[in-house]
Structures are given as C-alpha cells and as structure tokens.
Tab-separated table of C-alpha atoms in Angstrom:
chain	number	residue	atom	x	y	z
A	1	UNK	CA	0.002	-0.003	-0.004
A	2	UNK	CA	2.797	2.394	0.896
A	3	UNK	CA	4.747	1.683	-2.298
A	4	UNK	CA	1.558	1.965	-4.335
A	5	UNK	CA	0.846	5.430	-2.964
A	6	UNK	CA	4.464	6.438	-3.586
A	7	UNK	CA	4.165	5.321	-7.216
A	8	UNK	CA	0.952	7.326	-7.572
A	9	UNK	CA	2.823	10.370	-6.301
A	10	UNK	CA	5.166	10.398	-9.294
A	11	UNK	CA	4.094	13.230	-11.616
A	12	UNK	CA	2.564	12.082	-14.891
A	13	UNK	CA	4.517	14.771	-16.725
A	14	UNK	CA	7.780	13.118	-15.733
A	15	UNK	CA	6.688	9.764	-17.117
A	16	UNK	CA	5.320	11.345	-20.304
A	17	UNK	CA	8.585	13.221	-20.828
A	18	UNK	CA	10.531	9.973	-20.474
A	19	UNK	CA	8.319	8.286	-23.080
A	20	UNK	CA	8.726	11.238	-25.459
A	21	UNK	CA	12.509	11.081	-24.963
A	22	UNK	CA	12.402	7.434	-26.069
A	23	UNK	CA	12.810	5.589	-22.772
A	24	UNK	CA	11.574	2.001	-22.707
A	25	UNK	CA	9.493	0.684	-19.767
A	26	UNK	CA	12.563	-0.815	-18.084
A	27	UNK	CA	14.423	2.509	-18.231
A	28	UNK	CA	11.373	4.401	-17.002
A	29	UNK	CA	11.094	2.101	-14.020
A	30	UNK	CA	14.781	2.036	-13.006
A	31	UNK	CA	15.858	5.574	-13.965
A	32	UNK	CA	12.701	7.585	-13.293
A	33	UNK	CA	10.405	5.781	-10.859
A	34	UNK	CA	12.820	4.039	-8.457
A	35	UNK	CA	14.935	7.142	-7.707
A	36	UNK	CA	11.778	9.139	-6.945
A	37	UNK	CA	10.430	6.586	-4.483
A	38	UNK	CA	13.784	5.501	-3.019
A	39	UNK	CA	13.038	7.108	0.357
A	40	UNK	CA	9.779	5.184	0.593
A	41	UNK	CA	11.529	1.943	-0.361
A	42	UNK	CA	14.077	2.534	2.426
A	43	UNK	CA	11.344	3.142	5.006
A	44	UNK	CA	9.407	0.030	3.968
A	45	UNK	CA	12.565	-2.094	3.973
A	46	UNK	CA	13.585	-0.822	7.409
A	47	UNK	CA	10.116	-1.448	8.829
A	48	UNK	CA	9.984	-4.992	7.444
A	49	UNK	CA	13.462	-5.724	8.823
A	50	UNK	CA	12.475	-4.508	12.271
A	51	UNK	CA	9.271	-6.546	12.217
A	52	UNK	CA	11.125	-9.696	11.145
A	53	UNK	CA	13.591	-9.309	13.992
A	54	UNK	CA	10.781	-8.710	16.490
A	55	UNK	CA	8.857	-11.877	15.564
A	56	UNK	CA	10.325	-13.767	18.539
A	57	UNK	CA	7.511	-13.029	20.992
A	58	UNK	CA	4.717	-13.727	18.499
A	59	UNK	CA	6.090	-17.145	17.532
A	60	UNK	CA	6.822	-18.057	21.148
A	61	UNK	CA	3.343	-17.065	22.315
A	62	UNK	CA	1.409	-18.717	19.504
A	63	UNK	CA	3.336	-22.003	19.315
A	64	UNK	CA	4.678	-22.370	22.845
A	65	UNK	CA	8.134	-22.725	21.340
A	66	UNK	CA	7.575	-26.004	19.482
A	67	UNK	CA	10.500	-27.121	17.330
A	68	UNK	CA	8.513	-27.100	14.086
A	69	UNK	CA	7.963	-23.340	14.315
A	70	UNK	CA	11.397	-21.916	15.021
A	71	UNK	CA	12.885	-18.620	13.975
A	72	UNK	CA	16.487	-17.790	14.832
A	73	UNK	CA	15.620	-15.800	17.944
A	74	UNK	CA	13.437	-18.622	19.301
A	75	UNK	CA	16.106	-21.197	18.536
A	76	UNK	CA	18.670	-19.081	20.392
A	77	UNK	CA	16.335	-18.756	23.384
A	78	UNK	CA	15.605	-22.495	23.452
A	79	UNK	CA	19.246	-23.536	23.270
A	80	UNK	CA	20.360	-21.043	25.905
A	81	UNK	CA	17.570	-21.280	28.452
A	82	UNK	CA	15.364	-24.293	27.780
A	83	UNK	CA	17.685	-26.889	26.321
A	84	UNK	CA	20.064	-27.402	29.199
A	85	UNK	CA	21.998	-24.153	28.930
A	86	UNK	CA	23.871	-24.618	25.659
A	87	UNK	CA	25.174	-21.062	25.720
A	88	UNK	CA	27.750	-21.693	22.987
A	89	UNK	CA	25.101	-22.478	20.368
A	90	UNK	CA	22.889	-19.662	21.596
A	91	UNK	CA	25.769	-17.183	21.411
A	92	UNK	CA	26.594	-18.406	17.903
A	93	UNK	CA	23.051	-17.671	16.750
A	94	UNK	CA	23.189	-14.261	18.441
A	95	UNK	CA	26.361	-13.488	16.463
A	96	UNK	CA	24.720	-14.668	13.219
A	97	UNK	CA	21.778	-12.353	13.872
A	98	UNK	CA	24.175	-9.503	14.654
A	99	UNK	CA	26.152	-10.116	11.431
A	100	UNK	CA	22.886	-10.024	9.486
A	101	UNK	CA	21.714	-6.801	11.149
A	102	UNK	CA	24.924	-4.724	11.059
A	103	UNK	CA	25.028	-4.182	7.252
A	104	UNK	CA	21.372	-3.166	7.290
A	105	UNK	CA	22.012	-0.793	10.164
A	106	UNK	CA	25.042	0.763	8.444
A	107	UNK	CA	23.078	1.205	5.226
A	108	UNK	CA	20.199	2.868	7.090
A	109	UNK	CA	22.556	5.246	8.917
A	110	UNK	CA	24.242	6.230	5.656
A	111	UNK	CA	20.887	6.837	3.968
A	112	UNK	CA	19.722	8.977	6.883
A	113	UNK	CA	22.964	10.981	6.794
A	114	UNK	CA	22.615	11.573	3.033
A	115	UNK	CA	19.087	12.861	3.461
A	116	UNK	CA	19.906	15.146	6.388
A	117	UNK	CA	23.295	16.278	5.115
A	118	UNK	CA	25.079	14.873	8.181
A	119	UNK	CA	28.353	13.003	8.346
C-alpha cells in the first residue's frame, strides 16, 4: 500500500517526458520511478526488517516454542535457556543475527545521513 501510494505520487509529466525522450518501460522504471520513491523503499525495507527481527515473541506465544515453528531468535532462546543451557550455540546464533543486522544498520545510517546532510 505504501509503495503503491508512492508510485501514484510520481508526476505524470515526468513519465510522459521519459516516453517522449524514447525511454523504454525498463528505463522508465529504473531511472525515473525508483529514484523518486527511493526514500519510501528505504522506510518500507527498514520497517519490514524490524518486524522480522521482532517476531520472537509472537512465535513463542502462538506455538509455545515447538521445534517445528522456530525462527532464529526462538532457537537461540531455546538452546540457551530451555535446552540445558547450551550457551555456545545460543551465542553463535546471536552473532549470526548480529552479522545479518549490522550491514542493514550501516546502510540505514548512511541513507539517513545523506538525506539530512550529516556526516
């Protein structure tokens, strides 16, 4: 819904000018539309990433932590606190999650700095 409204916000004149200049649909999409909605794409991507990382409590509550419904955070919790205290495996999963999150976090910080003019 958010991306749809962002696409509707692109001025028709811009798209018409691209067609008149001879741009094909692929070029219109990648060189006209995507740059104009890039901020919206970043917000949606960040929101989805946050929601995926916060799914721990929902899965735990709805499934009571059964093994057939694991996400990484639940698996880490089970190995560390329910499965006899296997802190090594739990810590390994925590590091994997951290390695997955750090590039996203760095990208988001850089995008925010570009938009605000910060360093």
